[in-house]
Amino acid sequence: MVAPGPNGPRFTDVGRLVVRCPDRPGIVHALSGVMTEFGANITDSQQHSSDPSGGIFTLRLEFVLAGLAGRRAELEKRLTVLAGEWRMVWRLTEASHRPTLAVFVSRTDHVLQELIYRVRAGDLRADIACVVSNHRDLEPVAQAAGIPFHHVPVTPETKGEAEARALELVGEVDLVVLARYMQIVSADFCNRFPERLINIHHSFLPAFVGANPYQAAHDRGVKLIGATAHYVTPELDAGPIIEQEVARVDHRATVEDMRRVGRYVERQVLAQAVTWHVEDRVIVEGPRTIVFA
Amino acid sequence: MVAPGPNGPRFTDVGRLVVRCPDRPGIVHALSGVMTEFGANITDSQQHSSDPSGGIFTLRLEFVLAGLAGRRAELEKRLTVLAGEWRMVWRLTEASHRPTLAVFVSRTDHVLQELIYRVRAGDLRADIACVVSNHRDLEPVAQAAGIPFHHVPVTPETKGEAEARALELVGEVDLVVLARYMQIVSADFCNRFPERLINIHHSFLPAFVGANPYQAAHDRGVKLIGATAHYVTPELDAGPIIEQEVARVDHRATVEDMRRVGRYVERQVLAQAVTWHVEDRVIVEGPRTIVFA
Amino acid sequence: MVAPGPNGPRFTDVGRLVVRCPDRPGIVHALSGVMTEFGANITDSQQHSSDPSGGIFTLRLEFVLAGLAGRRAELEKRLTVLAGEWRMVWRLTEASHRPTLAVFVSRTDHVLQELIYRVRAGDLRADIACVVSNHRDLEPVAQAAGIPFHHVPVTPETKGEAEARALELVGEVDLVVLARYMQIVSADFCNRFPERLINIHHSFLPAFVGANPYQAAHDRGVKLIGATAHYVTPELDAGPIIEQEVARVDHRATVEDMRRVGRYVERQVLAQAVTWHVEDRVIVEGPRTIVFA
Amino acid sequence: MVAPGPNGPRFTDVGRLVVRCPDRPGIVHALSGVMTEFGANITDSQQHSSDPSGGIFTLRLEFVLAGLAGRRAELEKRLTVLAGEWRMVWRLTEASHRPTLAVFVSRTDHVLQELIYRVRAGDLRADIACVVSNHRDLEPVAQAAGIPFHHVPVTPETKGEAEARALELVGEVDLVVLARYMQIVSADFCNRFPERLINIHHSFLPAFVGANPYQAAHDRGVKLIGATAHYVTPELDAGPIIEQEVARVDHRATVEDMRRVGRYVERQVLAQAVTWHVEDRVIVEGPRTIVFA
């Protein structure tokens, strides 16, 4: 499915509102009323109810509001009042804002290259603030793209310090992407970026959790290999899934062939997940995600 | 993508409203206001604008309204008023209504069998009122399913009369499905069922319009074969497309192999298109369709 | 991929030879020499080596040999000599032979219906000798297709007896298909049909082994659901995989929606696996299968 | 499907033999006899017959032959004799040979970037000898990759000269790739590189031949967009198809969205076609290709 294009003619004055609240009749009317009050034109609207009786209602609006930046405070004030009445959690973003990403890698470049390509092509509206790696292999890739590169070696003994150092170097970013980082990050790290830390796992989760999934897939004799992009939580490979895809393999595929084919699936899946996140299309709902693609 | 299930626990009191009007701010608010007035709970809402400035706005709502059948007249009256204000075209259906289908076939049974299966399985909430064919081959299939079968032979000389006879036998139905009928229907026939006549064409349109598309696909050496479900208009194979799908073939595939593989694509594509139509998810917009899947 | 068509103009005189032996140079030459000797024309040949140095070589030939039935004994004698020289395991089948299937079901008919459809359509060249079920729900389906139906109730207490009774009723068949049978069969049952017992599991194995995989898939929030056809071995859901496929779902999908969508994946995957098996295209190699599709 | 890996441990001593001749019994035996004579181990073998009676037989072998480079002349001599006996056309390549490519582009970089990425990753075993363009936009991309860039402006008046100049600059290469070149090349150009000139067309051919296929696809309201890689012949967009793929779009997709989504399909399809060509897996058979993937 094709989401409305990130390359549209304009981003100025385009707002995105994501709202969650207990589902009860009238909520759409109340929200659209505020939009009408402000003279905003709703250009996209998607909603989901976990259960029409007593469930959680989620709504994502895209709208055009002339002079959004200047009127944002006023709109937020109005939404705060509404939120009180309906017990809403909400967030408002401007499409003109370009989020910043920190990308953690190890030695393989395919996912990083894809992110760089999509940023340049304008398909991923974000800026890669820095690349962090425990190895120096991808320093030239970052440099060629004009992205700061931080080398933070990790050993079993220095894991804690290394993470602290990495976090310090990363500083404030909107999203951290583990683009085949190959290190398990700590619970502290996860908690530092709640719902803002995305990993690509090179299997169709929950199959083949943990290390060396292509070897495990080969041992099991699967006919499809997969990749999974998910938010990272302290439990390994168990966070809410954003996107998954598979590719067909046959009996001729060696483990090495699976790795090779898998790279193309991984880069696609992670880039898609990051793009959806950056466009504020992903909402975590317990162990699952809602994706308004 | 999975649409909210047709096998849900209940259909009583579930309404579907499809609205089209010139796009201008406030339309969602106005419509949701009516829903709120009536105490309806909106359980699904999808919208599309052909162009936020000066385009056509389309909205499909699913809602639960206690006592819908009894209050329908009142709701329609209210919507008629609103329609005047906003220059709306609208239609309201009740999910509990089971549309009737007339299915036209020739000699191959795969698409008919699939429709019968899906009706029985509850995945296609409709009733097949009759099967019409220019051959007697599928009479046993219809009979085994308890569906009236009409044999209406067609020759080049009797084409007009045959069509008239078929239309008479079909009578009033909600939808006519050409399930590999292999006859070109007249403009009169098309006009009798505007946006209510669906055909399956056994190619990826607009490639291979007309007769014998698998032979043409083989001659061209394509690597994917396809099928297309579309509304029928007087221009051959040119009506608005509802759904398309493809399957991979390789150099080993003979024309006969393509036909065989294609049958599974055709049945899937047509059944999907009919299901969407029956659930009021398809809106024709000029040469295209909007599908709120 | 499309395998050469089962609906080809002729099956008489068409043979299939599957050979396995330690890989060493000259094996193809030796085998093709025998074929040449007999005046057979090789129409399809596929081969695989688990490892060119010291691995197992597998070859599948399709050939046309005039008067195959009459010359089969002679050919087998010649192959036996060759097998001694090359330490070959081999099997020879005639395409004109229609294998017999016993299909075990429980209450859902989608997979059984698909098998019946494909047999009738000529896409699956086999005969369903009987349907066995622990419930009477699908008796009418079997009857309508003219297939003997055996009702063998199973309770935890009578499981052993029930299996014995089922095996007795089934008698000699070429393949047993568990078409959503929903019962775990015993090791004895498995051993009675080595590499001739196929199950459809309603998940993308090895994810969601065991009961209620759609519920588990929903709980985990996956974005693709799958189905897996595999040979059954005593270890639950761990036998060699023949075919897998997936379908996309989104956050709107309930467990019931997943079941509904999954039915179409299951029927496709099982029917494909059974077809390949019946055409002698599947070779078990340890925990994996070679599929010469 | 995964072809045996181009990243295998070794390429030295690996040969590929593609043979075509009238189909008659004994051909495999004769060829495998030569291989056995030379002590070659056949590691992959794929064959196809356009028609077992009186058709053309095509065989592709991969084999390991110790000291291949040194024994090549001897092997070729032996094959020449055999070719005379069986009226064979054949070609022998060494896997260790890296073919050279000339890549023609215009202003969009996605296909070129993909080719560069795959060469670097080792997934496409070839060398890009030069990039030719009628615009300077992609000069930095070529330079960053260390590839000579030739700017050859084209105007309607200078088309002939420009082509001549481009051909002179390109010189001897194994394959010319039109990677969204956006210019129609002359019949002379096509004939200079028979079956060695690959184009990516941004539609699912034969739908939307010619210029601006995404606009045409949008106008027609298709639900899938596609891309086609084909050998170029003098007739526009009519050469033998090597690979095709599609991506799903819905009613929300603008022409611009289709272009954006299409880029990812195009790069995948062209890179796959070039890889197969370079591994000598593609054989032209009249208007079609045989692809031993």
PDB file of C-alpha atoms in Angstrom, chain D residues 118-282:
ATOM      1  CA  ARG D 118      25.580  -4.862  -5.544  1.00  0.00           C
ATOM      2  CA  VAL D 119      28.965  -4.831  -7.233  1.00  0.00           C
ATOM      3  CA  ARG D 120      30.572  -3.680  -3.982  1.00  0.00           C
ATOM      4  CA  ALA D 121      28.613  -6.185  -1.902  1.00  0.00           C
ATOM      5  CA  GLY D 122      29.841  -8.955  -4.172  1.00  0.00           C
ATOM      6  CA  ASP D 123      26.295  -9.899  -5.170  1.00  0.00           C
ATOM      7  CA  LEU D 124      26.879  -8.795  -8.764  1.00  0.00           C
ATOM      8  CA  ARG D 125      30.210 -10.116  -9.997  1.00  0.00           C
ATOM      9  CA  ALA D 126      30.988  -7.568 -12.655  1.00  0.00           C
ATOM     10  CA  ASP D 127      32.824  -4.296 -13.047  1.00  0.00           C
ATOM     11  CA  ILE D 128      31.188  -1.069 -14.100  1.00  0.00           C
ATOM     12  CA  ALA D 129      33.614   0.189 -16.713  1.00  0.00           C
ATOM     13  CA  CYS D 130      31.928   3.534 -17.197  1.00  0.00           C
ATOM     14  CA  VAL D 131      28.766   5.571 -16.744  1.00  0.00           C
ATOM     15  CA  VAL D 132      27.430   7.478 -19.733  1.00  0.00           C
ATOM     16  CA  SER D 133      24.821  10.192 -19.416  1.00  0.00           C
ATOM     17  CA  ASN D 134      23.189  12.946 -21.397  1.00  0.00           C
ATOM     18  CA  HIS D 135      23.193  15.023 -18.195  1.00  0.00           C
ATOM     19  CA  ARG D 136      25.808  15.814 -15.586  1.00  0.00           C
ATOM     20  CA  ASP D 137      23.582  15.137 -12.574  1.00  0.00           C
ATOM     21  CA  LEU D 138      25.028  11.729 -11.734  1.00  0.00           C
ATOM     22  CA  GLU D 139      28.657  12.569 -12.311  1.00  0.00           C
ATOM     23  CA  PRO D 140      29.261  12.836  -8.534  1.00  0.00           C
ATOM     24  CA  VAL D 141      27.721   9.412  -7.984  1.00  0.00           C
ATOM     25  CA  ALA D 142      30.050   7.831 -10.528  1.00  0.00           C
ATOM     26  CA  GLN D 143      33.038   9.712  -9.187  1.00  0.00           C
ATOM     27  CA  ALA D 144      32.347   8.720  -5.585  1.00  0.00           C
ATOM     28  CA  ALA D 145      32.385   5.123  -6.771  1.00  0.00           C
ATOM     29  CA  GLY D 146      35.569   5.630  -8.774  1.00  0.00           C
ATOM     30  CA  ILE D 147      33.871   4.979 -12.104  1.00  0.00           C
ATOM     31  CA  PRO D 148      34.723   7.002 -15.235  1.00  0.00           C
ATOM     32  CA  PHE D 149      31.843   9.249 -16.245  1.00  0.00           C
ATOM     33  CA  HIS D 150      31.184  10.378 -19.802  1.00  0.00           C
ATOM     34  CA  HIS D 151      28.868  13.290 -20.450  1.00  0.00           C
ATOM     35  CA  VAL D 152      27.336  12.996 -23.899  1.00  0.00           C
ATOM     36  CA  PRO D 153      24.562  15.559 -24.386  1.00  0.00           C
ATOM     37  CA  VAL D 154      21.779  14.530 -26.740  1.00  0.00           C
ATOM     38  CA  THR D 155      19.492  16.802 -28.711  1.00  0.00           C
ATOM     39  CA  PRO D 156      17.061  15.732 -31.399  1.00  0.00           C
ATOM     40  CA  GLU D 157      19.463  17.135 -33.974  1.00  0.00           C
ATOM     41  CA  THR D 158      22.618  15.510 -32.589  1.00  0.00           C
ATOM     42  CA  LYS D 159      21.171  12.174 -31.668  1.00  0.00           C
ATOM     43  CA  GLY D 160      23.135  10.229 -34.263  1.00  0.00           C
ATOM     44  CA  GLU D 161      26.443  11.854 -33.462  1.00  0.00           C
ATOM     45  CA  ALA D 162      25.841  11.551 -29.747  1.00  0.00           C
ATOM     46  CA  GLU D 163      25.284   7.832 -30.051  1.00  0.00           C
ATOM     47  CA  ALA D 164      28.406   7.415 -32.122  1.00  0.00           C
ATOM     48  CA  ARG D 165      30.371   9.388 -29.550  1.00  0.00           C
ATOM     49  CA  ALA D 166      28.917   7.317 -26.713  1.00  0.00           C
ATOM     50  CA  LEU D 167      29.775   4.060 -28.454  1.00  0.00           C
ATOM     51  CA  GLU D 168      33.321   5.261 -29.033  1.00  0.00           C
ATOM     52  CA  LEU D 169      33.674   6.183 -25.353  1.00  0.00           C
ATOM     53  CA  VAL D 170      32.221   2.889 -24.223  1.00  0.00           C
ATOM     54  CA  GLY D 171      34.437   0.800 -26.452  1.00  0.00           C
ATOM     55  CA  GLU D 172      34.484  -2.908 -25.751  1.00  0.00           C
ATOM     56  CA  VAL D 173      32.279  -4.014 -22.876  1.00  0.00           C
ATOM     57  CA  ASP D 174      30.454  -7.227 -22.162  1.00  0.00           C
ATOM     58  CA  LEU D 175      27.086  -5.651 -21.442  1.00  0.00           C
ATOM     59  CA  VAL D 176      25.388  -2.298 -21.855  1.00  0.00           C
ATOM     60  CA  VAL D 177      22.757  -1.424 -19.265  1.00  0.00           C
ATOM     61  CA  LEU D 178      20.175   1.298 -19.859  1.00  0.00           C
ATOM     62  CA  ALA D 179      19.499   2.267 -16.267  1.00  0.00           C
ATOM     63  CA  ARG D 180      16.677   4.766 -16.846  1.00  0.00           C
ATOM     64  CA  TYR D 181      18.485   6.362 -19.798  1.00  0.00           C
ATOM     65  CA  MET D 182      15.249   7.877 -21.120  1.00  0.00           C
ATOM     66  CA  GLN D 183      16.476   7.956 -24.696  1.00  0.00           C
ATOM     67  CA  ILE D 184      15.413   5.637 -27.487  1.00  0.00           C
ATOM     68  CA  VAL D 185      18.538   4.061 -28.912  1.00  0.00           C
ATOM     69  CA  SER D 186      18.930   3.415 -32.633  1.00  0.00           C
ATOM     70  CA  ALA D 187      18.677   0.060 -34.392  1.00  0.00           C
ATOM     71  CA  ASP D 188      22.403   0.300 -35.047  1.00  0.00           C
ATOM     72  CA  PHE D 189      23.066   0.648 -31.352  1.00  0.00           C
ATOM     73  CA  CYS D 190      20.887  -2.408 -30.652  1.00  0.00           C
ATOM     74  CA  ASN D 191      22.646  -4.431 -33.304  1.00  0.00           C
ATOM     75  CA  ARG D 192      26.043  -3.521 -31.945  1.00  0.00           C
ATOM     76  CA  PHE D 193      25.145  -5.321 -28.687  1.00  0.00           C
ATOM     77  CA  PRO D 194      22.924  -8.240 -29.645  1.00  0.00           C
ATOM     78  CA  GLU D 195      21.528  -9.874 -26.494  1.00  0.00           C
ATOM     79  CA  ARG D 196      24.009  -7.720 -24.575  1.00  0.00           C
ATOM     80  CA  LEU D 197      21.866  -4.611 -24.140  1.00  0.00           C
ATOM     81  CA  ILE D 198      19.424  -4.568 -21.195  1.00  0.00           C
ATOM     82  CA  ASN D 199      16.849  -1.885 -20.464  1.00  0.00           C
ATOM     83  CA  ILE D 200      14.581  -1.308 -17.478  1.00  0.00           C
ATOM     84  CA  HIS D 201      11.128  -0.177 -18.496  1.00  0.00           C
ATOM     85  CA  HIS D 202       9.039   1.339 -15.729  1.00  0.00           C
ATOM     86  CA  SER D 203       5.858  -0.600 -16.373  1.00  0.00           C
ATOM     87  CA  PHE D 204       4.593  -4.136 -16.474  1.00  0.00           C
ATOM     88  CA  LEU D 205       5.115  -4.718 -20.201  1.00  0.00           C
ATOM     89  CA  PRO D 206       3.338  -4.974 -22.555  1.00  0.00           C
ATOM     90  CA  ALA D 207       1.116  -2.543 -20.648  1.00  0.00           C
ATOM     91  CA  PHE D 208       2.175   1.077 -20.997  1.00  0.00           C
ATOM     92  CA  VAL D 209       4.771   0.908 -23.733  1.00  0.00           C
ATOM     93  CA  GLY D 210       6.580   4.176 -24.415  1.00  0.00           C
ATOM     94  CA  ALA D 211       6.906   7.399 -22.482  1.00  0.00           C
ATOM     95  CA  ASN D 212       5.430   8.270 -19.106  1.00  0.00           C
ATOM     96  CA  PRO D 213       4.081   4.878 -18.054  1.00  0.00           C
ATOM     97  CA  TYR D 214       3.291   5.925 -14.478  1.00  0.00           C
ATOM     98  CA  GLN D 215       1.019   8.661 -15.747  1.00  0.00           C
ATOM     99  CA  ALA D 216      -0.666   6.138 -18.016  1.00  0.00           C
ATOM    100  CA  ALA D 217      -0.955   3.628 -15.160  1.00  0.00           C
ATOM    101  CA  HIS D 218      -2.541   6.281 -12.976  1.00  0.00           C
ATOM    102  CA  ASP D 219      -4.959   7.285 -15.701  1.00  0.00           C
ATOM    103  CA  ARG D 220      -6.011   3.661 -16.108  1.00  0.00           C
ATOM    104  CA  GLY D 221      -6.479   3.170 -12.375  1.00  0.00           C
ATOM    105  CA  VAL D 222      -4.346   0.037 -12.006  1.00  0.00           C
ATOM    106  CA  LYS D 223      -3.937  -1.585  -8.590  1.00  0.00           C
ATOM    107  CA  LEU D 224      -0.417  -2.861  -9.207  1.00  0.00           C
ATOM    108  CA  ILE D 225       2.473  -1.055 -10.835  1.00  0.00           C
ATOM    109  CA  GLY D 226       5.361  -2.919 -12.370  1.00  0.00           C
ATOM    110  CA  ALA D 227       8.769  -2.862 -13.954  1.00  0.00           C
ATOM    111  CA  THR D 228      10.264  -4.952 -16.719  1.00  0.00           C
ATOM    112  CA  ALA D 229      13.890  -5.687 -17.593  1.00  0.00           C
ATOM    113  CA  HIS D 230      14.351  -6.781 -21.180  1.00  0.00           C
ATOM    114  CA  TYR D 231      16.893  -7.097 -23.939  1.00  0.00           C
ATOM    115  CA  VAL D 232      16.615  -4.172 -26.284  1.00  0.00           C
ATOM    116  CA  THR D 233      15.694  -4.743 -29.902  1.00  0.00           C
ATOM    117  CA  PRO D 234      14.940  -2.117 -32.519  1.00  0.00           C
ATOM    118  CA  GLU D 235      11.215  -2.336 -31.840  1.00  0.00           C
ATOM    119  CA  LEU D 236      10.455  -0.112 -28.823  1.00  0.00           C
ATOM    120  CA  ASP D 237       9.857  -1.972 -25.536  1.00  0.00           C
ATOM    121  CA  ALA D 238       9.288  -5.223 -27.434  1.00  0.00           C
ATOM    122  CA  GLY D 239      12.497  -7.166 -26.759  1.00  0.00           C
ATOM    123  CA  PRO D 240      12.663 -10.460 -24.838  1.00  0.00           C
ATOM    124  CA  ILE D 241      11.689 -10.024 -21.186  1.00  0.00           C
ATOM    125  CA  ILE D 242      14.185 -11.179 -18.567  1.00  0.00           C
ATOM    126  CA  GLU D 243      12.397 -10.235 -15.343  1.00  0.00           C
ATOM    127  CA  GLN D 244       9.272  -8.441 -14.116  1.00  0.00           C
ATOM    128  CA  GLU D 245       7.935  -7.516 -10.717  1.00  0.00           C
ATOM    129  CA  VAL D 246       5.016  -5.506  -9.361  1.00  0.00           C
ATOM    130  CA  ALA D 247       4.092  -3.524  -6.257  1.00  0.00           C
ATOM    131  CA  ARG D 248       0.662  -2.813  -4.876  1.00  0.00           C
ATOM    132  CA  VAL D 249      -0.761   0.703  -4.946  1.00  0.00           C
ATOM    133  CA  ASP D 250      -4.166   1.936  -3.901  1.00  0.00           C
ATOM    134  CA  HIS D 251      -6.487   4.783  -4.792  1.00  0.00           C
ATOM    135  CA  ARG D 252      -4.462   7.219  -2.713  1.00  0.00           C
ATOM    136  CA  ALA D 253      -1.405   6.903  -4.939  1.00  0.00           C
ATOM    137  CA  THR D 254      -0.707   9.946  -7.065  1.00  0.00           C
ATOM    138  CA  VAL D 255       1.452   9.704 -10.172  1.00  0.00           C
ATOM    139  CA  GLU D 256       4.309  10.956  -8.033  1.00  0.00           C
ATOM    140  CA  ASP D 257       3.675   8.228  -5.445  1.00  0.00           C
ATOM    141  CA  MET D 258       3.730   5.631  -8.201  1.00  0.00           C
ATOM    142  CA  ARG D 259       7.063   6.947  -9.423  1.00  0.00           C
ATOM    143  CA  ARG D 260       8.436   6.806  -5.893  1.00  0.00           C
ATOM    144  CA  VAL D 261       7.232   3.255  -5.212  1.00  0.00           C
ATOM    145  CA  GLY D 262       8.233   2.217  -8.705  1.00  0.00           C
ATOM    146  CA  ARG D 263      11.846   3.198  -8.145  1.00  0.00           C
ATOM    147  CA  TYR D 264      12.248   0.377  -5.639  1.00  0.00           C
ATOM    148  CA  VAL D 265      10.715  -2.122  -8.037  1.00  0.00           C
ATOM    149  CA  GLU D 266      12.826  -0.911 -10.953  1.00  0.00           C
ATOM    150  CA  ARG D 267      16.145  -1.173  -9.136  1.00  0.00           C
ATOM    151  CA  GLN D 268      15.311  -4.684  -7.935  1.00  0.00           C
ATOM    152  CA  VAL D 269      14.186  -5.919 -11.335  1.00  0.00           C
ATOM    153  CA  LEU D 270      17.099  -4.482 -13.276  1.00  0.00           C
ATOM    154  CA  ALA D 271      19.716  -5.607 -10.781  1.00  0.00           C
ATOM    155  CA  GLN D 272      18.269  -9.118 -10.845  1.00  0.00           C
ATOM    156  CA  ALA D 273      18.252  -9.236 -14.650  1.00  0.00           C
ATOM    157  CA  VAL D 274      21.829  -7.969 -14.899  1.00  0.00           C
ATOM    158  CA  THR D 275      22.989 -10.489 -12.305  1.00  0.00           C
ATOM    159  CA  TRP D 276      21.372 -13.379 -14.161  1.00  0.00           C
ATOM    160  CA  HIS D 277      22.868 -12.182 -17.436  1.00  0.00           C
ATOM    161  CA  VAL D 278      26.312 -11.872 -15.940  1.00  0.00           C
ATOM    162  CA  GLU D 279      26.116 -15.371 -14.490  1.00  0.00           C
ATOM    163  CA  ASP D 280      25.178 -16.645 -17.948  1.00  0.00           C
ATOM    164  CA  ARG D 281      21.738 -17.775 -16.820  1.00  0.00           C
ATOM    165  CA  VAL D 282      19.694 -16.093 -19.566  1.00  0.00           C
TER     166      VAL D 282
END
